Coordinates of C-alpha atoms and ligand atoms in Angstrom, one line a residue:
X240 CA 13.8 -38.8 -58.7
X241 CA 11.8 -38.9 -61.8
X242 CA 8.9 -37.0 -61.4
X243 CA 6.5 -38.9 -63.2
X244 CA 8.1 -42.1 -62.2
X245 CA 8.6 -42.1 -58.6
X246 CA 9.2 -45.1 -56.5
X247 CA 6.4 -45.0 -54.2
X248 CA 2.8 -42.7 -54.8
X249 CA 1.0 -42.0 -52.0
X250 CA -2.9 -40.5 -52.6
X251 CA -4.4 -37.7 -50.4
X252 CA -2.8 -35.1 -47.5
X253 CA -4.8 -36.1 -44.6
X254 CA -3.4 -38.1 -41.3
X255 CA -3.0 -40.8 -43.5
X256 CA -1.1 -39.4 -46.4
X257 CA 0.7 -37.1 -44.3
X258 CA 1.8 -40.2 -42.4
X259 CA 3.0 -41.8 -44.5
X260 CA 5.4 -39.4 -46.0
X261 CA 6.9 -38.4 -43.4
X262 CA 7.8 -42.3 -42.2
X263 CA 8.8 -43.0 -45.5
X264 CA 11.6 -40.1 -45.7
X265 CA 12.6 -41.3 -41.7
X266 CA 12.9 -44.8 -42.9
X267 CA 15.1 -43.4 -45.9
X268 CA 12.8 -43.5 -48.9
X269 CA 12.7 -40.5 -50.8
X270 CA 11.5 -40.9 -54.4
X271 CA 7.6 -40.3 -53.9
X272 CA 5.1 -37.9 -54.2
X273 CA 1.9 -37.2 -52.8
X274 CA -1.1 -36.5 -55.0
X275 CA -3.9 -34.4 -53.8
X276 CA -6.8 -33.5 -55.3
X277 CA -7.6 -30.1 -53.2
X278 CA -5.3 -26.8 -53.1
X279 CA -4.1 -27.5 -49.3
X280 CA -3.1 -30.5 -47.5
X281 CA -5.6 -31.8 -44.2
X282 CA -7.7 -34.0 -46.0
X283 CA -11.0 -33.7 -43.0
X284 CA -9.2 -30.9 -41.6
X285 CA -9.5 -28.7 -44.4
X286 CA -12.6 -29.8 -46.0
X287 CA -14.6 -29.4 -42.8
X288 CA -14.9 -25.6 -41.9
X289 CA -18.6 -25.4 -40.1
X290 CA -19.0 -23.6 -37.3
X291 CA -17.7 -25.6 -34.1
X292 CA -16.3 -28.3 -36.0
X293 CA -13.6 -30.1 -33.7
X294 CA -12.1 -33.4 -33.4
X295 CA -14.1 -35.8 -30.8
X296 CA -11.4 -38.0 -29.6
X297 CA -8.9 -36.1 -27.2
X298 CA -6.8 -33.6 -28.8
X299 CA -3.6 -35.6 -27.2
X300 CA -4.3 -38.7 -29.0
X301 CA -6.0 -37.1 -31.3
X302 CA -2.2 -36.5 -33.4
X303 CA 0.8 -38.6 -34.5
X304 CA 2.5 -40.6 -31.7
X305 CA 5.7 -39.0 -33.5
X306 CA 4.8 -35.7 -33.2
X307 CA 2.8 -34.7 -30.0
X308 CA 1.7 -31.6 -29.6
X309 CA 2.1 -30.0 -26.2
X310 CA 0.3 -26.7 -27.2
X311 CA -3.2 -28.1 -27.6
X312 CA -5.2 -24.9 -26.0
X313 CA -8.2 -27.6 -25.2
X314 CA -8.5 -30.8 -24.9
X315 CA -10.9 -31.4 -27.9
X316 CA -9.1 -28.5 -30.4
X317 CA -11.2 -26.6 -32.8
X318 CA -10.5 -27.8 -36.6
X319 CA -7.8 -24.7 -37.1
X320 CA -5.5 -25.5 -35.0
X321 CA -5.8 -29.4 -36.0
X322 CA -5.6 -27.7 -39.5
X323 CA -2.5 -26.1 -38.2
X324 CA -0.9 -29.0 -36.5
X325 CA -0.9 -30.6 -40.1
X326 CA 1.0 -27.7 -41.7
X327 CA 3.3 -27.3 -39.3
X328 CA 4.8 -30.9 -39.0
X329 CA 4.3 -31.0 -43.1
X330 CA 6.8 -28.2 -42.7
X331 CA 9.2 -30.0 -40.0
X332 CA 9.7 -32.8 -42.1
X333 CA 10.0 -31.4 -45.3
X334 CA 7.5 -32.9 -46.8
X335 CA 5.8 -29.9 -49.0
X336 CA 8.7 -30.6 -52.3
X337 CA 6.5 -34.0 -52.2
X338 CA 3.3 -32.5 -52.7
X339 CA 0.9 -32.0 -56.2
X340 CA -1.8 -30.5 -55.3
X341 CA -4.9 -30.4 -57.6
X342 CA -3.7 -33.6 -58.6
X343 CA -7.2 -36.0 -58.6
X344 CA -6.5 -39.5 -59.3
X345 CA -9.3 -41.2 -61.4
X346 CA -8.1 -45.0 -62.4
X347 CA -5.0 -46.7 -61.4
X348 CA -4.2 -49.7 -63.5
X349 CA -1.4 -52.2 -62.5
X350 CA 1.0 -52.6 -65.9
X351 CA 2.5 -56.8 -65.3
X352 CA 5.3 -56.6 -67.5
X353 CA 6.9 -53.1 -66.4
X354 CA 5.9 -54.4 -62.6
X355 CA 4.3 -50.7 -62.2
X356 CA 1.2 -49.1 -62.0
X357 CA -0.3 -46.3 -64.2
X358 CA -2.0 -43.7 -61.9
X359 CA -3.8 -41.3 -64.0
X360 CA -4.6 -38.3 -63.4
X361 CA -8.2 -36.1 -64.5
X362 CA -5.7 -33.9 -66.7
X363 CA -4.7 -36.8 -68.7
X364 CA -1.0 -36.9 -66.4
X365 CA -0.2 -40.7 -65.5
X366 CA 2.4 -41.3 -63.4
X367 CA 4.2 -44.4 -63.1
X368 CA 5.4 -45.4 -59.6
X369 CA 6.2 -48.9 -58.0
X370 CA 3.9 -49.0 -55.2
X371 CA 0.8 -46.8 -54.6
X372 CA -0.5 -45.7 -51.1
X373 CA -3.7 -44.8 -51.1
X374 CA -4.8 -42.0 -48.1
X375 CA -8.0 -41.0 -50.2
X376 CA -10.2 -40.7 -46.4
X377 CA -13.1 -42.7 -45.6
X378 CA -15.0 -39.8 -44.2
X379 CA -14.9 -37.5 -47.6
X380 CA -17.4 -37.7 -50.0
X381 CA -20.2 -35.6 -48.6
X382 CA -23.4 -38.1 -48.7
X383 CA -26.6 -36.1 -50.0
X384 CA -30.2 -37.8 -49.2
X385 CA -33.0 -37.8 -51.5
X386 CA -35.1 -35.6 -51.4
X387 CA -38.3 -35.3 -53.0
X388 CA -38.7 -31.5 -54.9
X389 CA -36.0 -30.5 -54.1
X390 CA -34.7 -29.7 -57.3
X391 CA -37.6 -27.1 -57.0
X392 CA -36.3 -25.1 -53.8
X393 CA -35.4 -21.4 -54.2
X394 CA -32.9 -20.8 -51.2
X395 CA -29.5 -22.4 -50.8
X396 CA -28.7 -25.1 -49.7
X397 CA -25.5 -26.6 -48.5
X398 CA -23.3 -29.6 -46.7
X399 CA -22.0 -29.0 -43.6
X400 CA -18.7 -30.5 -45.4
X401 CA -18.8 -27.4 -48.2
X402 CA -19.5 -24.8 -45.7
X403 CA -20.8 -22.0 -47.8
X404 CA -19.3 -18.9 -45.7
X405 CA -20.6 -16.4 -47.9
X406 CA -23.9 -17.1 -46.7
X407 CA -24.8 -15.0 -43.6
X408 CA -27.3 -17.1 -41.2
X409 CA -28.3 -14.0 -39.3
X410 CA -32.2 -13.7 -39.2
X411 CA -32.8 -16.9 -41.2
X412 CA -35.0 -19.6 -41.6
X413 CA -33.2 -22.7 -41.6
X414 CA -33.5 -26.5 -42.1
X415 CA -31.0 -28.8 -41.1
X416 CA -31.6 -32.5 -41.7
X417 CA -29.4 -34.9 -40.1
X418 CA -28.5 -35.4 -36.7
X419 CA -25.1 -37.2 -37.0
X420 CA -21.7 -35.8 -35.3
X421 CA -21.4 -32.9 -37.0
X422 CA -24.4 -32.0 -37.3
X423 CA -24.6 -31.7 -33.0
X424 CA -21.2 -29.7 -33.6
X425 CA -22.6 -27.0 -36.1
X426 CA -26.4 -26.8 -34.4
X427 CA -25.6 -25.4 -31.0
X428 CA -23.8 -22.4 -33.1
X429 CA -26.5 -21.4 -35.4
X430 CA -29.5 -22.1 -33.5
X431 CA -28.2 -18.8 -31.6
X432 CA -27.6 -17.1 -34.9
X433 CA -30.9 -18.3 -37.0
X434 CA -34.4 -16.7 -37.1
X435 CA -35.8 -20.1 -36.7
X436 CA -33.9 -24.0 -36.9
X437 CA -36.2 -26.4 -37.8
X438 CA -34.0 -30.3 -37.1
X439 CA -35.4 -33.3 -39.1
X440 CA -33.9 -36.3 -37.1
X441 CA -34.2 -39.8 -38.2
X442 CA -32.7 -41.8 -35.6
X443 CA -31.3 -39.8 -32.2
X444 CA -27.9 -40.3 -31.4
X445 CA -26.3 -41.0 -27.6
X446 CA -24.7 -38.2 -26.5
X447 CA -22.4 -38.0 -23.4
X448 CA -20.9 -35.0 -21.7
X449 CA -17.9 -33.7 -23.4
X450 CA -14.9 -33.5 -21.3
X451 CA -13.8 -30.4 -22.9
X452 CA -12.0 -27.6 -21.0
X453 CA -9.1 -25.2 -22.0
X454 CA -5.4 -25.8 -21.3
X455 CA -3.8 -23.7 -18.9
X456 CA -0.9 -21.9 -20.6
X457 CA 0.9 -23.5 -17.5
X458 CA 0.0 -27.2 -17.8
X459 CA 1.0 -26.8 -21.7
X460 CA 3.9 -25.5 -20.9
X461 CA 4.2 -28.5 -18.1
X462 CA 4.0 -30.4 -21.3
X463 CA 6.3 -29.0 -23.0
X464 CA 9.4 -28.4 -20.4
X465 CA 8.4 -32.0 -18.5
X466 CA 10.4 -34.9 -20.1
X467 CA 7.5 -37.8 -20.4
X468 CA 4.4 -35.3 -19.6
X469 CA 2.6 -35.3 -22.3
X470 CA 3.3 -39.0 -23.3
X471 CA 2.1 -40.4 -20.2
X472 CA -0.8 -37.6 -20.5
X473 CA -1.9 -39.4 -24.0
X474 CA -1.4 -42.8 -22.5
X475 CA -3.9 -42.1 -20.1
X476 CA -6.0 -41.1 -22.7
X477 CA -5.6 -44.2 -24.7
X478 CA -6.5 -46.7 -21.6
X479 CA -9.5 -44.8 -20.8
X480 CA -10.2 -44.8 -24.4
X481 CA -9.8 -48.7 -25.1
X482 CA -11.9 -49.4 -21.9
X483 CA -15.0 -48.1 -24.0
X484 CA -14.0 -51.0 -26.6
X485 CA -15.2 -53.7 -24.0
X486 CA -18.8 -52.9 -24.1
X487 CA -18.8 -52.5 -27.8
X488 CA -16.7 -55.7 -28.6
X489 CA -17.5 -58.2 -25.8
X490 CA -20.7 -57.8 -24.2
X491 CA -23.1 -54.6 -24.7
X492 CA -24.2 -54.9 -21.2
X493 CA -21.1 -53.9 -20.3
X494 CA -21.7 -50.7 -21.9
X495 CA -24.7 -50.3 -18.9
X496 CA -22.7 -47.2 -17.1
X497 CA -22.1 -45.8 -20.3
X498 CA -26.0 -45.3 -21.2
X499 CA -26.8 -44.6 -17.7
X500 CA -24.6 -41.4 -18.0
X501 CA -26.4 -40.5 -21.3
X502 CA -29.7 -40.6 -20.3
X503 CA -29.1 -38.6 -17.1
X504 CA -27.6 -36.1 -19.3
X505 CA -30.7 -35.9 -21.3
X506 CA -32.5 -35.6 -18.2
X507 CA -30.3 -32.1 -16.7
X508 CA -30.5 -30.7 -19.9
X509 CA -34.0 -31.1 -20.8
X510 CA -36.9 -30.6 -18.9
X511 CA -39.6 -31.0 -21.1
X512 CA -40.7 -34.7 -21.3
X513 CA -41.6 -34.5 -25.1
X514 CA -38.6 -33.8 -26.4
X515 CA -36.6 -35.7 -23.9
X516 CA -38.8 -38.3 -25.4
X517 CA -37.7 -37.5 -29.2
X518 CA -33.8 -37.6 -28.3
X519 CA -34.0 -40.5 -26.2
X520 CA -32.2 -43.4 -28.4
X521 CA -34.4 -46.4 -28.6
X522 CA -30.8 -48.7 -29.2
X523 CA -28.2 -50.0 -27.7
X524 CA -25.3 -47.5 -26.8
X525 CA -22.3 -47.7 -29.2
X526 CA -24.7 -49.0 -32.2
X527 CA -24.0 -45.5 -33.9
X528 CA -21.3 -43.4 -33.0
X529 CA -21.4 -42.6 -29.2
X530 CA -21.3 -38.2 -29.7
X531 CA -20.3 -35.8 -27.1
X532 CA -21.6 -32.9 -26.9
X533 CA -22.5 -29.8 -23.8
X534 CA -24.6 -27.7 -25.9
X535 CA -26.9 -29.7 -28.0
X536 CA -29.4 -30.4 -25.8
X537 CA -30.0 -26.8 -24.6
X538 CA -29.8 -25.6 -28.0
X539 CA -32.6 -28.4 -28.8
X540 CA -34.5 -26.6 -25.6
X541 CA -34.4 -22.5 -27.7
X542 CA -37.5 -21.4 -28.4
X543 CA -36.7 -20.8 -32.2
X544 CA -35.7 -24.5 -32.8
X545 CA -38.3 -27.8 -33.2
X546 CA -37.2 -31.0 -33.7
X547 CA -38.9 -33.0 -36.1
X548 CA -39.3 -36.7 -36.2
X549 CA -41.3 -37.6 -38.5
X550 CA -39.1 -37.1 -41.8
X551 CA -39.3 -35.5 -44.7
X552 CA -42.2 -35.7 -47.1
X553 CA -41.4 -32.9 -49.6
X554 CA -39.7 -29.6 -50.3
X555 CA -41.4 -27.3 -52.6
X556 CA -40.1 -23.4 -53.7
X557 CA -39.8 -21.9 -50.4
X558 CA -40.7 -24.6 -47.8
X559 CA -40.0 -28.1 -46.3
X560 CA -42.8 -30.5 -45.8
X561 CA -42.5 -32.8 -42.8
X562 CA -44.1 -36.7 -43.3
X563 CA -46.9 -35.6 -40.4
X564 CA -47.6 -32.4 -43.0
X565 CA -45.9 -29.5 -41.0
X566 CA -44.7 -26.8 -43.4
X567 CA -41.6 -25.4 -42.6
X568 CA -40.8 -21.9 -44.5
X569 CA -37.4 -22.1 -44.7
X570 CA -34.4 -20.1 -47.0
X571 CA -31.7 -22.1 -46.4
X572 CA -31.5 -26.4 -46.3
X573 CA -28.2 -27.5 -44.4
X574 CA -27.2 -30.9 -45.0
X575 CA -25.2 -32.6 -41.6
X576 CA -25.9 -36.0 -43.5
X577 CA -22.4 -37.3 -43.2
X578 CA -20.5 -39.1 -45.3
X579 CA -20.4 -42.2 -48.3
X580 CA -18.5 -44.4 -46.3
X581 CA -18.0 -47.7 -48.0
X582 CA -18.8 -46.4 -51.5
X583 CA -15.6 -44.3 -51.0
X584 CA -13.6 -47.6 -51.2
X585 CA -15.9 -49.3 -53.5
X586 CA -16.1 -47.2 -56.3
X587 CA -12.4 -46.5 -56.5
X588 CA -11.3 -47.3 -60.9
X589 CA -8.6 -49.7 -59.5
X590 CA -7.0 -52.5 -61.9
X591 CA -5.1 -55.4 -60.4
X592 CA -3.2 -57.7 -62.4
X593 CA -4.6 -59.9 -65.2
X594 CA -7.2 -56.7 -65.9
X595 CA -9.0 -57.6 -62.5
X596 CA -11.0 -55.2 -61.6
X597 CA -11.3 -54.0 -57.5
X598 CA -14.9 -54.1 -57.8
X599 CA -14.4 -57.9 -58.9
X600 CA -11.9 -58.5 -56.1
X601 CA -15.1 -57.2 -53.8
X602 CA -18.4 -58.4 -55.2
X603 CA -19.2 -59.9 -51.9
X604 CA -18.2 -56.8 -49.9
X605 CA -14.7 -54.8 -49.4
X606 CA -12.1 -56.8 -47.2
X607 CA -8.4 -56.3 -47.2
X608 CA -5.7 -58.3 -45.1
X609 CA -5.0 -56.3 -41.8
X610 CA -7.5 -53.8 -43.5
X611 CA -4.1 -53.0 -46.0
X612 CA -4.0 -54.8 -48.9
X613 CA -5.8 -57.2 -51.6
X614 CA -5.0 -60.6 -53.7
X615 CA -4.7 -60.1 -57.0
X616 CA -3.5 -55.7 -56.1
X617 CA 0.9 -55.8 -56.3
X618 CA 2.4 -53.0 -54.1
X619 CA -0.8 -51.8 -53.2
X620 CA -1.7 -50.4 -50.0
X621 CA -5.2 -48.9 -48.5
X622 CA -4.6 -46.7 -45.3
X623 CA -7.6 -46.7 -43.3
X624 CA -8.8 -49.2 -45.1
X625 CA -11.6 -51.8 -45.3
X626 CA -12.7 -52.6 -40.9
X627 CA -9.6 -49.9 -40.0
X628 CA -12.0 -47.5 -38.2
X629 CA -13.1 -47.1 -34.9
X630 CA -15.9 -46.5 -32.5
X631 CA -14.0 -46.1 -29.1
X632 CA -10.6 -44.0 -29.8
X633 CA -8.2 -42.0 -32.5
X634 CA -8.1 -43.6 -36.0
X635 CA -4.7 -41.3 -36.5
X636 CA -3.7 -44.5 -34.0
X637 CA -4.9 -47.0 -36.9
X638 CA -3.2 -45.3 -39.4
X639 CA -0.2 -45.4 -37.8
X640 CA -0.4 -49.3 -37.3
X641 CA -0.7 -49.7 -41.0
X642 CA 1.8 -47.1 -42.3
X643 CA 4.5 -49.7 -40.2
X644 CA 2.9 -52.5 -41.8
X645 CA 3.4 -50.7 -45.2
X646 CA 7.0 -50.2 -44.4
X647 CA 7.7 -53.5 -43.6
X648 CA 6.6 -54.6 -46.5
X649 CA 8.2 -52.3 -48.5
X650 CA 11.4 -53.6 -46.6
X651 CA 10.7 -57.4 -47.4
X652 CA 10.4 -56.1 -51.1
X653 CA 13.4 -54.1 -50.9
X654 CA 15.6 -57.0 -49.1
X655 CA 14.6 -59.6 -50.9
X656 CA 15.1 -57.8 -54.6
X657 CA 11.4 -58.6 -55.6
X658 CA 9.3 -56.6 -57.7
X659 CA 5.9 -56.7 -55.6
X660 CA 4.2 -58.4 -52.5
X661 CA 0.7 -58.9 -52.0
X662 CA -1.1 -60.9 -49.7
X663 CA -1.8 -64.9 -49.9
X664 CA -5.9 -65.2 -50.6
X665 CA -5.7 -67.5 -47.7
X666 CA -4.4 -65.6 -45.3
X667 CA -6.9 -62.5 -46.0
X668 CA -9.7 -65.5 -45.7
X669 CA -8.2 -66.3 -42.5
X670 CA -8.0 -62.9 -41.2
X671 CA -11.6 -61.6 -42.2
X672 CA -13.3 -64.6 -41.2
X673 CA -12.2 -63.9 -37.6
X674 CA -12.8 -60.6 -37.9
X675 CA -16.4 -60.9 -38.9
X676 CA -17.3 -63.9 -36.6
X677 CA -16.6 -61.1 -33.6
X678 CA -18.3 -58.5 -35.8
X679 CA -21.3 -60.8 -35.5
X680 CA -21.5 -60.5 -31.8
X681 CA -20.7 -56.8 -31.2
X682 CA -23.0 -53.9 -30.9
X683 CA -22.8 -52.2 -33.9
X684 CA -24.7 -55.7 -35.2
X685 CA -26.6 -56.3 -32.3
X686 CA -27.2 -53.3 -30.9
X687 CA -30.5 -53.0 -32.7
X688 CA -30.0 -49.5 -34.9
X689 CA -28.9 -49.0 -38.6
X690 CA -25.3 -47.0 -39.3
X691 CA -23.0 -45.8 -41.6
X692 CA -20.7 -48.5 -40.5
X693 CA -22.9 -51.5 -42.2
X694 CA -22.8 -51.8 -46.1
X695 CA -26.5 -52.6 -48.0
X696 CA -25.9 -55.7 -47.0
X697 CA -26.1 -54.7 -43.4
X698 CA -22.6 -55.9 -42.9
X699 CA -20.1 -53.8 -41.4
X700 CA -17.2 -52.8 -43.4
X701 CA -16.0 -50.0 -41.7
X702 CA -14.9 -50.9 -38.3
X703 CA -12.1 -52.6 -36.0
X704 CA -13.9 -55.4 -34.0
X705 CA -11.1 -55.4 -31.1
X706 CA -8.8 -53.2 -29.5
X707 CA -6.6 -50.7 -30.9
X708 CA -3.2 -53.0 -29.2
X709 CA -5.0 -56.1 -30.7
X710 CA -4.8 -54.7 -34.4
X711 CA -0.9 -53.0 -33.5
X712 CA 0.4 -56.5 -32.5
X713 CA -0.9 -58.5 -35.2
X714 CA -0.4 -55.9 -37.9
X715 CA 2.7 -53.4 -37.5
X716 CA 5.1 -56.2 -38.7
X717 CA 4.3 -57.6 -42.0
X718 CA 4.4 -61.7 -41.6
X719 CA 6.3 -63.2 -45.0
X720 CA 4.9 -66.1 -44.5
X721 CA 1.2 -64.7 -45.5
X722 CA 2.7 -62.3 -48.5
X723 CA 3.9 -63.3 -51.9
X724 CA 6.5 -61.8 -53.4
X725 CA 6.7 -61.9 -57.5
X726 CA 10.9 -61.2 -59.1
Ligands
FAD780 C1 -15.8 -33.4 -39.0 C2 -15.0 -34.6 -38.7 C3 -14.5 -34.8 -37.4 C4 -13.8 -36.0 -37.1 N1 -13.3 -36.2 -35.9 C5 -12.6 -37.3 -35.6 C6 -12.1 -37.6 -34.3 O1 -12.3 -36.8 -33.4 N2 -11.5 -38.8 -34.1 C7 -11.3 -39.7 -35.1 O2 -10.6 -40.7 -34.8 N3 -11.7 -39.5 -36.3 C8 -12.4 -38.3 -36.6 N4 -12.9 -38.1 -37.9 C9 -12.5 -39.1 -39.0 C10 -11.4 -38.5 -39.8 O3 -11.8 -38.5 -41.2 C11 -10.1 -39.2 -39.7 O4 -9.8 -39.1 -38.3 C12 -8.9 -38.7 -40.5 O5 -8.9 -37.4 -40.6 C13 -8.8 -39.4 -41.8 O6 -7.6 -39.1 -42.4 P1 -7.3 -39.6 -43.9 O7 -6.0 -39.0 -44.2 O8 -7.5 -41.1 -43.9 O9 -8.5 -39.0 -44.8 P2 -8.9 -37.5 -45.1 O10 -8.6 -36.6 -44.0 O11 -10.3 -37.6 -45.6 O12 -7.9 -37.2 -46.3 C14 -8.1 -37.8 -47.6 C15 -7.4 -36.9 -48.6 O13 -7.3 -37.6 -49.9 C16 -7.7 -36.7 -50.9 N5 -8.3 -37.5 -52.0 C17 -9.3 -38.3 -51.9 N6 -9.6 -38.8 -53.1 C18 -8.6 -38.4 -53.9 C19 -8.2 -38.7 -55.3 N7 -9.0 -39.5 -56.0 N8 -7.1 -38.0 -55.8 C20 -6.4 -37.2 -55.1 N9 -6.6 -36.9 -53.8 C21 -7.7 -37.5 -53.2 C22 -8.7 -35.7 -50.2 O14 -8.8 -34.5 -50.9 C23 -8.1 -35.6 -48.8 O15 -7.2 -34.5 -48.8 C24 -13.6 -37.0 -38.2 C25 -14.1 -36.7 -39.4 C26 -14.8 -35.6 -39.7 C27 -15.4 -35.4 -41.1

């Protein structure tokens, strides 16, 4: 292998990168290398350290298909030992010679004549592989709001993406603005911790019970010594899973029980009607991401905590100004503000052939065929890419849809001696316009609320319209007939 030539590059260390490296070396491909910008591989799982941070979609399916994990210790595992997981089957399949770390891409250009692309690197290094694979996360840039003064504000201030752990809570006054899902992960834990917790929420989300209990040493090791157990255990997770996608893809009144079970939760956990009031959604469930959570609520209930609703107005030196002019002293401002989701994508310094920029490619909005690849972008793929996400159950299940459909058209390249394949414009017309005609009718559209999952345009960009086994049987095997391949 030629190190700064390899055949294949793939981009990031999360699921997706991960992934893909390890199916690449199973399906005998061996000359790539895996860029990543941080020190460690985990992409999510090693940015996010706040305190309760854990994975919301069952543990079980929560993981590679290939590599199941029959230790899980609860059903929703804390980020360590997800974090953990990673390193361990980096380590089973070898897959750590492959890996640059501190390695941040910044522009990729595709070269015609030498059929390669340039990926260059932020200290100058440009590598030169065939095909690029781009993992770079969709949940990564941490999103800051604007906030008026605070460029004045004494105290520190922090995202709950860049933990800062050298800041002790203990005895502190704290504002946390944002209410999203990690924000419902991290609360719970400091509210306990914190002198007082004052929450600015813009829009409450819908919150359900979480399912989450610890795994008996003797059921894991059911799981481990019973041929089949913890397969069919995720494939029980995965139909009840899917069954949520009805209500969010066909008909939100379907999605009736689902509500019905959040609002009764509201009610057992909070007795006072005024606050019951302020977390009560005023959408349809599944709009925003349905959360799960046990002790939100009650931490919502503390004496030391107020929720605020009416926004923020200012911050000055030592203090947070509410819209309804409430002064908040505060020393510390924690961000749970999420992510830039399609900006991610958008913003990407990415070439094509004929100098065509990405941005060009997407002035009315990022789309991709199968959510993979774009017209006009040779032997490049986008994992987890534009409408790949999901609402209802484990993206590591998208992921691993498309790092088949990346195989198999590395195998038509291979097979038929070409140089590159990328998709017909027709066929990604064909396959977004039916995509967004049932994005039209779903809830996160209709369902009356504003998300991270729409662009400025208020369209959405971000998720899967259908079933997980919908996108698997139209997208796991590349069809020839909608690729063109240049010699
Ligand atoms: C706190 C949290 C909890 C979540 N829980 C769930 C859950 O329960 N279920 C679920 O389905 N999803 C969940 N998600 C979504 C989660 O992001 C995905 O499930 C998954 O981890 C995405 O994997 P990825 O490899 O695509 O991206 P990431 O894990 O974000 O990895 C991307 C990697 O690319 C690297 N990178 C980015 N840009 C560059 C560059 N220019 N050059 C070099 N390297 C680069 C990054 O450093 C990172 O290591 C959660 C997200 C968060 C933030």
């Amino acid at each position: 292998m030629s190190e700064r030539a390899p055949a294949i590059v793939i981009i990031g260390s999360g699921f997706a990168g991960l992934g893909m490296a390890i199916q690449l070396k199973k399906s005998g491909f061996h000359d790539f290398v895996i860029l990543e910008k941080s020190n460690a591989l985990g992409g999510t799982w090693y940015d996010n350290t706040y305190p309760g941070c854990a994975c919301d979609v069952p543990s079980h399916m929560y993981s590679f298909s290939f590599d199941l994990n029959p230790g899980w210790t609860r059903m929703f595992a804390p980020q360590p030992e997800i974090r953990a997981y990673m390193e361990r089957v980096a380590d089973k399949h070898a897959i750590r010679p492959h890996l640059r770390f501190g390695s941040h891409v910044e522009a990729m250009e595709y070269d015609d004549a030498a059929k390669r692309w340039n990926v260059s690197l932020a200290d100058g290094t440009v590598f030169t592989p065939k095909a690029v694979v781009s993992g770079i996360g969709a949940l990564h840039i941490p999103s800051y709001p604007d906030l008026p003064g605070i460029e004045k504000f004494q105290g520190t201030v922090f995202h709950s993406a860049e933990w800062n752990h050298d800041y002790d809570l203990t005895g502190k006054r704290v504002a946390v603005i944002g209410t999203g899902a990690s924000a419902i992960q991290f609360v719970p834990k400091i509210a306990k911790q914190v002198d007082h917790l004052a929450l600015f929420q813009r829009t409450p989300p819908w919150i359900q019970p979480k399912p989450d209990v610890s795994i008996p040493a003797p059921v894991r090791s059911a799981f481990q010594r019973v041929p089949g157990a913890a397969r069919a255990f995720r494939a029980g997770i995965y139909w009840g899973l899917e069954a949520r996608a009805v209500g969010f893809t066909i008909d939100p009144r379907l999605s009736g029980p689902m509500e019905s079970l959040a609002r009764r939760h509201i009610k057992r956990q909070i007795a006072d009607p005024e606050l019951r009031a302020k977390v009560t959604p005023d959408y349809t469930i599944g709009c925003k991401r349905v959360l799960l959570s046990n002790d939100y609520y009650p931490a919502l209930t503390r004496d030391n905590v107020d929720v605020q609703t009416s926004g923020v107005r200012e911050v000055r030196e030592n203090s947070v100004i509410a819209a309804d002019g409430t002064e908040y002293e505060v020393d510390a401002i924690i961000y749970g503000t999420g992510f830039k989701v399609t900006d991610a994508l958008a913003e990407q310094r990415i070439v094509g052939r004929d100098g065509r920029k990405i941005q060009e490619a997407w002035a009315n909005g990022i789309e991709a065929y199968r959510g993979t690849s774009v017209p006009g972008f040779p032997n490049l793929f986008l994992l987890l890419g534009p409408n790949t996400g999901l609402g209802h159950n484990s993206v590591v299940f998208m992921i691993e849809v498309q790092i088949q459909h990346v195989l198999s058209c590395l195998r038509l390249v291979q097979e038929s001696g070409a140089d590159a394949i990328e998709p017909k414009p027709e066929a990604l017309r064909a396959f977004n316009d039916k995509l967004h005609k049932r994005l039209r009718k779903a809830v996160w559209s209709e369902g009356g609320c504003q998300s991270w999952y729409l662009d400025d345009s208020g369209v959405n960009r971000t998720l899967w319209p259908g079933h997980t086994f919908e996108f698997w049987a139209g997208t796991r095997k590349a069809r020839e007939e909608d690729y063109t391949l240049t010699y």
